[in-house]
CSV table of C-alpha atoms in Angstrom, one decimal:
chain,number,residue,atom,x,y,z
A,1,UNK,CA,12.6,9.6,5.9
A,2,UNK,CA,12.6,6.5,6.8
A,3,UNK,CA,14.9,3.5,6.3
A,4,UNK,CA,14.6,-0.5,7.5
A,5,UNK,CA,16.5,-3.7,7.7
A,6,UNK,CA,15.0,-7.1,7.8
A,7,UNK,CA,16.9,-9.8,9.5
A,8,UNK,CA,16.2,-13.7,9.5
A,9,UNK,CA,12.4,-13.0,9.0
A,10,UNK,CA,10.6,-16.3,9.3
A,11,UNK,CA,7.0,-17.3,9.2
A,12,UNK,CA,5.6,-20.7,8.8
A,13,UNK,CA,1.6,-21.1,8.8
A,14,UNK,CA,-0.1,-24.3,10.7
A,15,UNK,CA,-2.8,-24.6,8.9
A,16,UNK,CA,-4.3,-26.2,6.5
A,17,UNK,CA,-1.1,-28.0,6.1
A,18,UNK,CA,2.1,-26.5,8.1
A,19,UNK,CA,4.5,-24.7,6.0
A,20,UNK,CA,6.8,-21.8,5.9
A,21,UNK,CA,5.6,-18.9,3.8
A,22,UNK,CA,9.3,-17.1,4.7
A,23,UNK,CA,12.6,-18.7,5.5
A,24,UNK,CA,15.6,-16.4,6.7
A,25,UNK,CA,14.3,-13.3,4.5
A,26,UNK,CA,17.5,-10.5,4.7
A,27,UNK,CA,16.6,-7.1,3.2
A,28,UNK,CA,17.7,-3.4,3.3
A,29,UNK,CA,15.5,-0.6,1.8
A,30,UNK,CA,17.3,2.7,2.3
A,31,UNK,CA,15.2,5.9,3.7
A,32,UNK,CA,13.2,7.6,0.6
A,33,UNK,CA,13.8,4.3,-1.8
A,34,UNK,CA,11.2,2.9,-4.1
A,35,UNK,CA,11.5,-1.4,-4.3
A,36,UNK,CA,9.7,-3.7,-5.6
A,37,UNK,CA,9.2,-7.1,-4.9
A,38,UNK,CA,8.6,-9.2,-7.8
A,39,UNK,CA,7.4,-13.1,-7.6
A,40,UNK,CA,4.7,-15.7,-8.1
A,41,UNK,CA,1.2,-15.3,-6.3
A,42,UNK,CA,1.4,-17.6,-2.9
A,43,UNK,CA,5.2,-16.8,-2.3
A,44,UNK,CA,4.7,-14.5,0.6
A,45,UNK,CA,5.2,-11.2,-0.7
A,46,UNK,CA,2.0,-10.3,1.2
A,47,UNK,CA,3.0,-11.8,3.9
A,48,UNK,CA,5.9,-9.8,3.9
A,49,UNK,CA,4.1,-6.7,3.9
A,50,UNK,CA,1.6,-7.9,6.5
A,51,UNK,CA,5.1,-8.0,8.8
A,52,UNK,CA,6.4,-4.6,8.1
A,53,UNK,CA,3.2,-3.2,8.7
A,54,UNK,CA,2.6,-4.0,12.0
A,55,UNK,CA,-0.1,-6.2,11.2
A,56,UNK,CA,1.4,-9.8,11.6
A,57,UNK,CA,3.6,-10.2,14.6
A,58,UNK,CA,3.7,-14.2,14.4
A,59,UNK,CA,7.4,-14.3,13.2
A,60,UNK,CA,10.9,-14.9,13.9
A,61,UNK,CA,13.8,-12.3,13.3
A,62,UNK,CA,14.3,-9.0,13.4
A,63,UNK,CA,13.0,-5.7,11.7
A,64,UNK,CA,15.6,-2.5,12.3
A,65,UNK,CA,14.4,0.6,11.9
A,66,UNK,CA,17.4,3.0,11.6
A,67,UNK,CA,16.1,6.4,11.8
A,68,UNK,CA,13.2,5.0,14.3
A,69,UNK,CA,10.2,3.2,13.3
A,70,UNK,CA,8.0,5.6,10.8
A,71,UNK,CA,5.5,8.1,12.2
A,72,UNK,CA,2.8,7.6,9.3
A,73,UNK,CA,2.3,4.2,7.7
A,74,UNK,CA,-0.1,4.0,4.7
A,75,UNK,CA,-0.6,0.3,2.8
A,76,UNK,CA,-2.5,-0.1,-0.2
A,77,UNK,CA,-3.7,-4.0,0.3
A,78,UNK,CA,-5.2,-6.3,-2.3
A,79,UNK,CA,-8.4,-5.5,-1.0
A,80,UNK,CA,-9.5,-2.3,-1.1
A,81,UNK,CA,-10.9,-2.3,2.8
A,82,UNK,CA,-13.0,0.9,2.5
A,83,UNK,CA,-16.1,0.8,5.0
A,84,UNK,CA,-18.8,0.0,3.1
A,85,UNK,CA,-21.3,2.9,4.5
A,86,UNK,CA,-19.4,5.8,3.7
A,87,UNK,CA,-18.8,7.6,0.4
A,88,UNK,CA,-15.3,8.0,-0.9
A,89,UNK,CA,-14.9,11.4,0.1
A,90,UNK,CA,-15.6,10.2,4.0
A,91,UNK,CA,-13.4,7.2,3.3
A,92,UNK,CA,-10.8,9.7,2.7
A,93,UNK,CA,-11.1,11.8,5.8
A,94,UNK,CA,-11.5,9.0,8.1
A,95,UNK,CA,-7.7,8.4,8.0
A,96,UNK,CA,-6.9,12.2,7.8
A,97,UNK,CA,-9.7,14.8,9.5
A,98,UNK,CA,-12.0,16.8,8.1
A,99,UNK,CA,-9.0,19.8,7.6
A,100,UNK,CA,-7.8,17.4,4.5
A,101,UNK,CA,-11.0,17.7,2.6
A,102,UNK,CA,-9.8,20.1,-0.1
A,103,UNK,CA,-6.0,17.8,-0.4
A,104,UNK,CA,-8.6,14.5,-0.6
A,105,UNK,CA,-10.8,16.0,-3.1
A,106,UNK,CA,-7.4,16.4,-5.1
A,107,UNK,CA,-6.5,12.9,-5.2
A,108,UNK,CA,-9.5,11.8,-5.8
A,109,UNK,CA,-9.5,13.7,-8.8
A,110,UNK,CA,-5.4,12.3,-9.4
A,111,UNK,CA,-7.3,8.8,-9.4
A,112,UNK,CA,-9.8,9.6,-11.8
A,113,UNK,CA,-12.4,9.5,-9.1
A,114,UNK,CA,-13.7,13.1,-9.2
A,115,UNK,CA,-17.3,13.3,-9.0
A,116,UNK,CA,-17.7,10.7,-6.7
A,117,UNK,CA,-17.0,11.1,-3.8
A,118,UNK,CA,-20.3,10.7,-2.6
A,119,UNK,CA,-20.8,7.1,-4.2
A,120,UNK,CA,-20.5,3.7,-1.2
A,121,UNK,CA,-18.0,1.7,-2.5
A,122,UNK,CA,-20.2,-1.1,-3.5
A,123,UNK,CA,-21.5,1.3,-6.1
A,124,UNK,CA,-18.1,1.1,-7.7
A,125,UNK,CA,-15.9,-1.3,-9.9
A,126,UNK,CA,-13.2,-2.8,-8.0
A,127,UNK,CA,-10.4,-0.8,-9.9
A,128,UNK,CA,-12.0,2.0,-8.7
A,129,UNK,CA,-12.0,0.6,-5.0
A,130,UNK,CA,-8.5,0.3,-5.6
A,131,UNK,CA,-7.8,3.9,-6.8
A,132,UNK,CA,-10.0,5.5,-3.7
A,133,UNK,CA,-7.7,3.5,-1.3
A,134,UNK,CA,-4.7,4.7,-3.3
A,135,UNK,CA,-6.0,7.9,-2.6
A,136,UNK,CA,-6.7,7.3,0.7
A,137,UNK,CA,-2.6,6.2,1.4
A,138,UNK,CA,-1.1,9.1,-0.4
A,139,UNK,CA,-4.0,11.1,1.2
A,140,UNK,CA,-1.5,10.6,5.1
A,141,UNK,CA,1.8,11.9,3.5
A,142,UNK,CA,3.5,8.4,5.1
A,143,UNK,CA,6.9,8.2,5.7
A,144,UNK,CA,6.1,4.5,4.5
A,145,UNK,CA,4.2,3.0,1.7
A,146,UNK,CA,3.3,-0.3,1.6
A,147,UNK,CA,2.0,-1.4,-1.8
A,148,UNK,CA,0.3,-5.0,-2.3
A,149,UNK,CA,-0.8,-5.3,-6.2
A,150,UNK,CA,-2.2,-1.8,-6.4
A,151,UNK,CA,-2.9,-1.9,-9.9
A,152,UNK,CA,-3.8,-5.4,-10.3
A,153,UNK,CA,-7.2,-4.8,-11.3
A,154,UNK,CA,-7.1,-1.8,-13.9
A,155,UNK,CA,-6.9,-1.5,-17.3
A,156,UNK,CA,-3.6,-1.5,-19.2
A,157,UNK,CA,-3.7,2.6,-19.5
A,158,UNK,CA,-5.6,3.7,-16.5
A,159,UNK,CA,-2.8,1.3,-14.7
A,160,UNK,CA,-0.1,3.2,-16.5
A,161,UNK,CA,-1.5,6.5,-15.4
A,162,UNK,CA,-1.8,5.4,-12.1
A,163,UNK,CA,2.4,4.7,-12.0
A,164,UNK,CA,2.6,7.8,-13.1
A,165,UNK,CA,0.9,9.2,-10.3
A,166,UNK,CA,2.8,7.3,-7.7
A,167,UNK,CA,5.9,7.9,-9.5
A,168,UNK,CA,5.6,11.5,-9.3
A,169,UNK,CA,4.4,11.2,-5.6
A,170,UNK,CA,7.6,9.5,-4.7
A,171,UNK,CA,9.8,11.9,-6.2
A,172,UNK,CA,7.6,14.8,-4.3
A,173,UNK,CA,7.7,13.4,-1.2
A,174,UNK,CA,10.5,10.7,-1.6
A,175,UNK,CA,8.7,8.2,1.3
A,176,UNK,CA,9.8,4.7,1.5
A,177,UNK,CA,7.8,2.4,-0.5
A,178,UNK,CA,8.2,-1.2,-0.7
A,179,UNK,CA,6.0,-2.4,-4.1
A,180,UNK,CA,5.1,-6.1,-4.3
A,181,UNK,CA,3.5,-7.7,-7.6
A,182,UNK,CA,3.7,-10.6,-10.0
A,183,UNK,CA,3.0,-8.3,-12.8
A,184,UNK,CA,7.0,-7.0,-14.2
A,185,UNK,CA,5.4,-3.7,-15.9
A,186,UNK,CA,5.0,-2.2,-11.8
């Protein structure tokens, strides 16, 4: 499992107008906790995410990882970033091999997505976008789970079925994940 500490994290954006997005951010998740990260749109919460993951490296501070950095890092982002000339299914195995077929055919099914995994993603709604890349995350086994609005676009029950899922995931598998959102039901 893995745990991390953030210290002083800082990022300020040039343009269009120069402001900081995060200003001395401090934050502790312990290995194998679920937190969420509740706020406004445009407060940084993505940015945030962005940071942990790798995928921004324009700060200041410090990220401590106590255990050592994670070994498999899955993030569900706002937009669903599935290649747009594969089916699901090969959406799936892209991040895992073809060995995982059988465990990515079960999660697409756990998202409501069986019997398609042969459609492009442009043949699907963008909640279902979103449920093929949540399948696609859980689909690694990461030790963390990076979550940006997952549910944003799905109906009130298919959304609450969907916490389900990741709720019984965590306590299966107990990764870190680090939830952010505006909405207070996640």
């Amino acid at each position: 499992m893995i745990g991390l500490a953030l210290q002083g994290i800082r990022r300020r954006f040039a343009a269009p107008v120069p402001r900081d997005v995060l200003d001395g951010v401090d934050l502790s998740i312990g290995a194998g906790e679920f937190v969420a990260l509740v706020g406004p749109s445009g407060r940084g919460k993505t940015t945030l995410l962005r940071i942990i993951g790798g995928l921004d490296s324009g700060y200041q501070g410090r990220i401590d990882w106590p255990d050592g950095p994670p070994r498999r890092r899955a993030a569900v982002f706002q937009d669903p970033r599935l290649v747009p000339w594969l089916g699901l299914l090969d959406n799936l195995l892209l991040v895992a091999g073809r060995a995982a077929e059988p465990e990515a055919r079960a999660l697409l099914a756990a998202v409501e997505l069986e019997g398609r995994e042969d459609a492009y993603p442009g043949q699907l709604s963008g909640g279902m976008q979103r449920r093929a890349a949540l399948a696609r995350a859980l689909l690694v086994e990461p030790d963390l789970l990076l979550l940006d609005e997952p549910l944003v676009s799905l109906d009130h029950a298919l959304a609450g079925r969907m916490r389900a899922l990741l709720a019984e995931y965590w306590r299966r598998h107990r990764p870190t994940v680090l939830l952010v959102t505006h909405d207070l039901r996640e």
